[in-house]
mmCIF file of C-alpha atoms in Angstrom:
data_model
loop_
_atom_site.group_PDB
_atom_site.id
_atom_site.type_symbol
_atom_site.label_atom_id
_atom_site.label_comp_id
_atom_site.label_asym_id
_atom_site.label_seq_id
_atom_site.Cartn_x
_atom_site.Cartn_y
_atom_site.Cartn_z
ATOM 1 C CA UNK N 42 -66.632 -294.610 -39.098
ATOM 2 C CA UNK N 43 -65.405 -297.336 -41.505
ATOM 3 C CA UNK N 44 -68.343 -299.519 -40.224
ATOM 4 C CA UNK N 45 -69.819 -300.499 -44.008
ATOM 5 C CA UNK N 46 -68.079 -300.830 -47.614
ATOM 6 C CA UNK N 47 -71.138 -300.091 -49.707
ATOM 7 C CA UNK N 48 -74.717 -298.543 -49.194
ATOM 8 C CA UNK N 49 -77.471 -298.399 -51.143
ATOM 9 C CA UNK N 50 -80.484 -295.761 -50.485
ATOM 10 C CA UNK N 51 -82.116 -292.721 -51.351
ATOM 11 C CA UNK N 52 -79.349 -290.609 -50.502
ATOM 12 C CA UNK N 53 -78.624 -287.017 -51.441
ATOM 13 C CA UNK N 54 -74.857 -286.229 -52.483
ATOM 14 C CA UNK N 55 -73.381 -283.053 -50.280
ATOM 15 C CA UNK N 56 -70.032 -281.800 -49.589
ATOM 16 C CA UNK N 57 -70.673 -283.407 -45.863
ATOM 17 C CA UNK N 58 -70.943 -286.568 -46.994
ATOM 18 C CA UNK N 59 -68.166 -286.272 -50.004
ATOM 19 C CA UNK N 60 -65.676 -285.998 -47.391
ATOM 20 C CA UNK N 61 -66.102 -289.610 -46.181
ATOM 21 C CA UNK N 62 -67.569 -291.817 -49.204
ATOM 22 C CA UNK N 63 -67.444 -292.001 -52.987
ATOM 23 C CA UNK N 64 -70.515 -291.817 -54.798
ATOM 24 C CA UNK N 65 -71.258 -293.507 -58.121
ATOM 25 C CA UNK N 66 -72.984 -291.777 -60.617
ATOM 26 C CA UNK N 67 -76.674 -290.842 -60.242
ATOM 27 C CA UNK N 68 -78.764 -293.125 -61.600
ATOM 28 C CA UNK N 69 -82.220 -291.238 -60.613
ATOM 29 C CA UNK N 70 -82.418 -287.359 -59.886
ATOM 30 C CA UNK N 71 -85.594 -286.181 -57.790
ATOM 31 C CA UNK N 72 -85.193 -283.151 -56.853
ATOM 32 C CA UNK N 73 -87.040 -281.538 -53.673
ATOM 33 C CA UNK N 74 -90.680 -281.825 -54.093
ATOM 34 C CA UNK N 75 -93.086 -279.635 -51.872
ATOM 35 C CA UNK N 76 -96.755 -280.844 -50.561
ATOM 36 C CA UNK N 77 -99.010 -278.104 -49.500
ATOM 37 C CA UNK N 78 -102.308 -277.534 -49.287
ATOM 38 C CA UNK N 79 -104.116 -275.816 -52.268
ATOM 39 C CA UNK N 80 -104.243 -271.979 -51.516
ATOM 40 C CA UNK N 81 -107.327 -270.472 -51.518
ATOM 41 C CA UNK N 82 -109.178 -268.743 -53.907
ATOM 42 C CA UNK N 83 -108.820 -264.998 -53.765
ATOM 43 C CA UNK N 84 -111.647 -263.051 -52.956
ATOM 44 C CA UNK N 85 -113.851 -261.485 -56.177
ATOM 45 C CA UNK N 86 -112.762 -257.866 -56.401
ATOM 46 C CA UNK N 87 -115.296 -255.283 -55.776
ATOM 47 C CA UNK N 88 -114.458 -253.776 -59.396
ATOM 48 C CA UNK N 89 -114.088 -256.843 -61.470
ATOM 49 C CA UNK N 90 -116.548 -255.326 -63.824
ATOM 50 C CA UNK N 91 -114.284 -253.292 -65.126
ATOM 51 C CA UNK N 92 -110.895 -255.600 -65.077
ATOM 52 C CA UNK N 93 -111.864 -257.151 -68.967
ATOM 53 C CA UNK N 94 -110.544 -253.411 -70.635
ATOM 54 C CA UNK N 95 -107.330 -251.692 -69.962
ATOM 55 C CA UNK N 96 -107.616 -248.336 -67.890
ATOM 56 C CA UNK N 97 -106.989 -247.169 -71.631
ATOM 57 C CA UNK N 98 -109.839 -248.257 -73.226
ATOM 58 C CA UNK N 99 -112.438 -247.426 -70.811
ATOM 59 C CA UNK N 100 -111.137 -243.682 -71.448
ATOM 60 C CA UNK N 101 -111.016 -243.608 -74.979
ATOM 61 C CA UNK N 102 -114.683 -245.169 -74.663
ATOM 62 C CA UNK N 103 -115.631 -242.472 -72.686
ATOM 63 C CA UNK N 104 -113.936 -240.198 -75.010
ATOM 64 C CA UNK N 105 -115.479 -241.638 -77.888
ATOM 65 C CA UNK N 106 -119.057 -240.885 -75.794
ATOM 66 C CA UNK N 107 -118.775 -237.740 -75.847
ATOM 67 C CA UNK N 108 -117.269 -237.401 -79.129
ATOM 68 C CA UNK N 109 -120.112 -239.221 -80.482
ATOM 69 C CA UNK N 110 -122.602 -236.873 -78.465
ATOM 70 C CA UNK N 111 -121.273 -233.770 -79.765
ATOM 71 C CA UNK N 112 -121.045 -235.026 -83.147
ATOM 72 C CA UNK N 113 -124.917 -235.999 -83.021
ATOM 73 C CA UNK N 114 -125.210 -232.552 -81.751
ATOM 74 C CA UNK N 115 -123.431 -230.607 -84.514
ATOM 75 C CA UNK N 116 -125.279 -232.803 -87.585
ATOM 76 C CA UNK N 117 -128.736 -232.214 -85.687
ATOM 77 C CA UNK N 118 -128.395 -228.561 -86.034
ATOM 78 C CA UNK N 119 -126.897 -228.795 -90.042
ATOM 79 C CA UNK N 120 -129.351 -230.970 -91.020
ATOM 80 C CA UNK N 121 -132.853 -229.596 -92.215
ATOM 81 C CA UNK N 122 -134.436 -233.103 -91.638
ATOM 82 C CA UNK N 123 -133.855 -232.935 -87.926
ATOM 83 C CA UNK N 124 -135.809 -229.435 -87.848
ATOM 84 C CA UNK N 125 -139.421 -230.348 -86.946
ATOM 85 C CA UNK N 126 -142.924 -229.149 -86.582
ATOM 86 C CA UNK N 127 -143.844 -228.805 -82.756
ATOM 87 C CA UNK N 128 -147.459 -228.475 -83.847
ATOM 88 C CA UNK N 129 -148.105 -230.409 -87.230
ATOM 89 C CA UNK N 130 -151.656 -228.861 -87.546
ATOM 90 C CA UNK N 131 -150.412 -224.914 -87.544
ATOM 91 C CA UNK N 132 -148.830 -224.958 -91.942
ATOM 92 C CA UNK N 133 -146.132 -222.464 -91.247
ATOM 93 C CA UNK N 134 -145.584 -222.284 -87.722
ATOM 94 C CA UNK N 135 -143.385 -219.490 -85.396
ATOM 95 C CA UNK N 136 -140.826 -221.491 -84.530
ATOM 96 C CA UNK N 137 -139.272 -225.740 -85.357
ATOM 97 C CA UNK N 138 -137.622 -227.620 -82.643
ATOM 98 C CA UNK N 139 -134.489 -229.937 -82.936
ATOM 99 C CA UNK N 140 -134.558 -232.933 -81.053
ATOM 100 C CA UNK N 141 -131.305 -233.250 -80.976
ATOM 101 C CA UNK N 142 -130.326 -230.769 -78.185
ATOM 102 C CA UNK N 143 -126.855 -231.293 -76.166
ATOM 103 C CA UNK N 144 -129.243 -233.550 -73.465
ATOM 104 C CA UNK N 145 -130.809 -235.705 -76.099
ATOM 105 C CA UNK N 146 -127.047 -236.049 -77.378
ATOM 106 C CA UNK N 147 -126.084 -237.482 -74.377
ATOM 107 C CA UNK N 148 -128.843 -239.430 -74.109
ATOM 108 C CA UNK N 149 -129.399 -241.194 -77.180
ATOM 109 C CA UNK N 150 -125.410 -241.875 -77.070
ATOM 110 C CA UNK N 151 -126.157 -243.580 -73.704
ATOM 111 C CA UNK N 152 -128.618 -245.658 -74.559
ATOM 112 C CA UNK N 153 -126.687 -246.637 -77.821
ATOM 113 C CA UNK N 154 -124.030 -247.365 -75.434
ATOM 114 C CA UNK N 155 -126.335 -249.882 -72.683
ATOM 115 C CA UNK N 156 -127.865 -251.312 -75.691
ATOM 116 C CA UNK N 157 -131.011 -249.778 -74.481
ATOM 117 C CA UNK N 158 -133.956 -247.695 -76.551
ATOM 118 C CA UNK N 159 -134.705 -244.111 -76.709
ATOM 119 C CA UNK N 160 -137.746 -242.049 -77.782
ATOM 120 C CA UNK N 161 -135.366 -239.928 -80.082
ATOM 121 C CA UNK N 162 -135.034 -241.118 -83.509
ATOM 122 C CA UNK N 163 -133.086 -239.919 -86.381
ATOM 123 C CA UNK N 164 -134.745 -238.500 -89.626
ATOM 124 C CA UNK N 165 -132.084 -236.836 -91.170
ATOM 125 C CA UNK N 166 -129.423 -239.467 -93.614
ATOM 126 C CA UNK N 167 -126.417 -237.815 -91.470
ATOM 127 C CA UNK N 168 -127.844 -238.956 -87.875
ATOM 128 C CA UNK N 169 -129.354 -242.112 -88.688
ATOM 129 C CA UNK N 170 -125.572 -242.831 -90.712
ATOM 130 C CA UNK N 171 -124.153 -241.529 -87.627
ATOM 131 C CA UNK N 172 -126.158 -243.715 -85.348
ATOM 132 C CA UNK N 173 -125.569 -246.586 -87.281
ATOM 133 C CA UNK N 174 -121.766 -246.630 -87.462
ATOM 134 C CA UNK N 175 -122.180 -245.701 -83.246
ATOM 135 C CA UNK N 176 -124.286 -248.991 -82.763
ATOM 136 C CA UNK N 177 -122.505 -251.118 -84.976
ATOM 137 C CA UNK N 178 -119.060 -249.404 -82.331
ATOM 138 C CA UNK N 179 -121.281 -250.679 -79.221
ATOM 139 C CA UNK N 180 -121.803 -253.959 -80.762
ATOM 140 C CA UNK N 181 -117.840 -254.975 -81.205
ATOM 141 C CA UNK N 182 -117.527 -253.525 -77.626
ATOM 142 C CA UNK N 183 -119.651 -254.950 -75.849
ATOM 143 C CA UNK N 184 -119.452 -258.615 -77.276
ATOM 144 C CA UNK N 185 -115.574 -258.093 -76.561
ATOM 145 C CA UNK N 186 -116.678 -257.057 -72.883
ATOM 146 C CA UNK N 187 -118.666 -260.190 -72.677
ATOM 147 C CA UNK N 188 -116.032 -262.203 -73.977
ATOM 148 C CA UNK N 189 -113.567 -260.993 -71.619
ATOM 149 C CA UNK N 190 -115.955 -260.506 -68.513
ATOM 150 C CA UNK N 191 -116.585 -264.437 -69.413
ATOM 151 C CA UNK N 192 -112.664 -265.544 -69.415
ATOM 152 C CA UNK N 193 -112.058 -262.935 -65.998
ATOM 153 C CA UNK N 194 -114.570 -265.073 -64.294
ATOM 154 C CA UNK N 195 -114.295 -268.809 -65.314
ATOM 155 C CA UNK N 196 -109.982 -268.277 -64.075
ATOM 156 C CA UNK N 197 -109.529 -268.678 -60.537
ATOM 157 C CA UNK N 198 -107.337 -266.685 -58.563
ATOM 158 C CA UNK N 199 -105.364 -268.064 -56.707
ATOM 159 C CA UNK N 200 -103.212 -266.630 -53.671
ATOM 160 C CA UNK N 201 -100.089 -268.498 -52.948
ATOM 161 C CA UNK N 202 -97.267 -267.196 -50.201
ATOM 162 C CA UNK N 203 -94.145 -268.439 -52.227
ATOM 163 C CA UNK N 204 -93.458 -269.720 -55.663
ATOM 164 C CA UNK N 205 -89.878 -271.382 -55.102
ATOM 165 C CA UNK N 206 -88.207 -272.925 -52.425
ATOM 166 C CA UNK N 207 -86.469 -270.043 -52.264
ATOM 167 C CA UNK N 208 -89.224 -267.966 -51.035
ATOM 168 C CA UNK N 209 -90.183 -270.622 -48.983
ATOM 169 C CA UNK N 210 -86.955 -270.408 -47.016
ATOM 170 C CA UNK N 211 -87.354 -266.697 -46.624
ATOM 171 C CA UNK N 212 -91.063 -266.556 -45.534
ATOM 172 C CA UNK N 213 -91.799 -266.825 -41.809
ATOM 173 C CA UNK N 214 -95.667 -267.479 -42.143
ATOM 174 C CA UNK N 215 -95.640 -270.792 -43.594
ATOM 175 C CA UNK N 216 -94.334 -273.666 -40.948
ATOM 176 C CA UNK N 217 -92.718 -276.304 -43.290
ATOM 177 C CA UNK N 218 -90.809 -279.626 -41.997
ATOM 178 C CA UNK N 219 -88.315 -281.858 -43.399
ATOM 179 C CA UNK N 220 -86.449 -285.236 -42.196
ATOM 180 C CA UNK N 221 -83.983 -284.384 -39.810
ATOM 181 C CA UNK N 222 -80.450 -284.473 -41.014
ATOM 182 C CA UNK N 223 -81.578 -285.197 -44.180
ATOM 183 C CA UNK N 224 -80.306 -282.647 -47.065
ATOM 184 C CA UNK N 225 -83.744 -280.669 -47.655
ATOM 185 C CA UNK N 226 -83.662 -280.032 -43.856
ATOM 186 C CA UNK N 227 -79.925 -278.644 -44.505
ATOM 187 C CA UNK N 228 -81.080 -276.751 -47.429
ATOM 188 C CA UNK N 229 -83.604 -274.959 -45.367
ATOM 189 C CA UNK N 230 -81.541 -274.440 -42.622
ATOM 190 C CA UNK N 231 -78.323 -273.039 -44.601
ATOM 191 C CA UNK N 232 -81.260 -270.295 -46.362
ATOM 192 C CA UNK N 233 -83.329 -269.320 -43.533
ATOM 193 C CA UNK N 234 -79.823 -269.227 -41.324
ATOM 194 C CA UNK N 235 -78.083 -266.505 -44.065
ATOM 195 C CA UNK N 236 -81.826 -264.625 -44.685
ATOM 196 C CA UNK N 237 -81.380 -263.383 -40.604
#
């Protein structure tokens, strides 16, 4: 409208304006800069036990479980050691018993595996070998577990509706403002205006 020959301000360079005035070069670039409120927190998941291992591992675990059970198993029944007296005061008597029967497997496995105690105790050099190298397998898992469950729990999750202001244009659920006529309210309106 030819009413001024210079301006100074925090103006934004478009093609709108181009047509009408020169700009000089930029001296300071901004940018568009978004303030929201901090999203909140997501919810703990009902199964975050399980999120420090890979679907993976937790199988092979369990694999290695029952591996580990019938392996205990197999040695209990080779090895002499394991064959025992169910009545120590009878010399030679009808019948031994193996403590190691496919339950007590399990069981002493289990209880390897929760770090926990059992009754059952090996006596033969291939079980108590056996139990070792098992114990010494639960150890490096579960202080990895620990580790992990630690890190899982001391990030927060955070649950945000857009990332860019690109998303931001194309969301409907988030009410935003900008100054009118200025060229963040243009940007918005040219994106939301081609999104419908």
């Amino acid at each position: 409208k030819k009413k001024a020959d210079l301006a100074i301000g925090d103006l934004t360079v478009t093609s709108d304006r181009e047509k009408y005035v020169d700009f000089t070069l930029q001296f300071m670039t901004l940018g568009i800069k978004i303030l929201y409120r901090k999203p909140e927190p997501a919810p703990p998941s009902l199964f975050l036990f399980v999120s420090p291992f890979a679907i993976g591992v937790w199988i092979l675990v369990g694999v290695a479980f029952l591996f580990v059970s019938l392996a205990f198993f197999i040695m209990g029944r080779l090895s002499p050691s394991e064959w025992t007296n169910p009545y120590p005061c009878i010399e030679e008597p009808d019948y031994y018993i193996n403590q190691f029967n496919l339950r007590n497997c399990l069981w002493f496995t289990a209880a390897g595996l929760t770090q926990q105690g059992t009754d059952i105790a090996p006596i033969g050099i291939s079980t108590r070998t056996g139990a070792g190298v098992w114990w010494f397998f639960v150890l490096i898992m579960v202080s990895s577990y620990t580790a992990n469950l630690a890190a899982f729990l001391t990030v927060e999750t955070l649950v945000t509706s857009f990332n860019s202001l690109e998303e931001l244009a194309e969301q409907t659920e988030i009410k935003y403002g900008a100054k009118r006529d200025g060229a963040t309210a243009n940007y918005f309106k040219v994106n939301s205006r081609s999104n419908q």
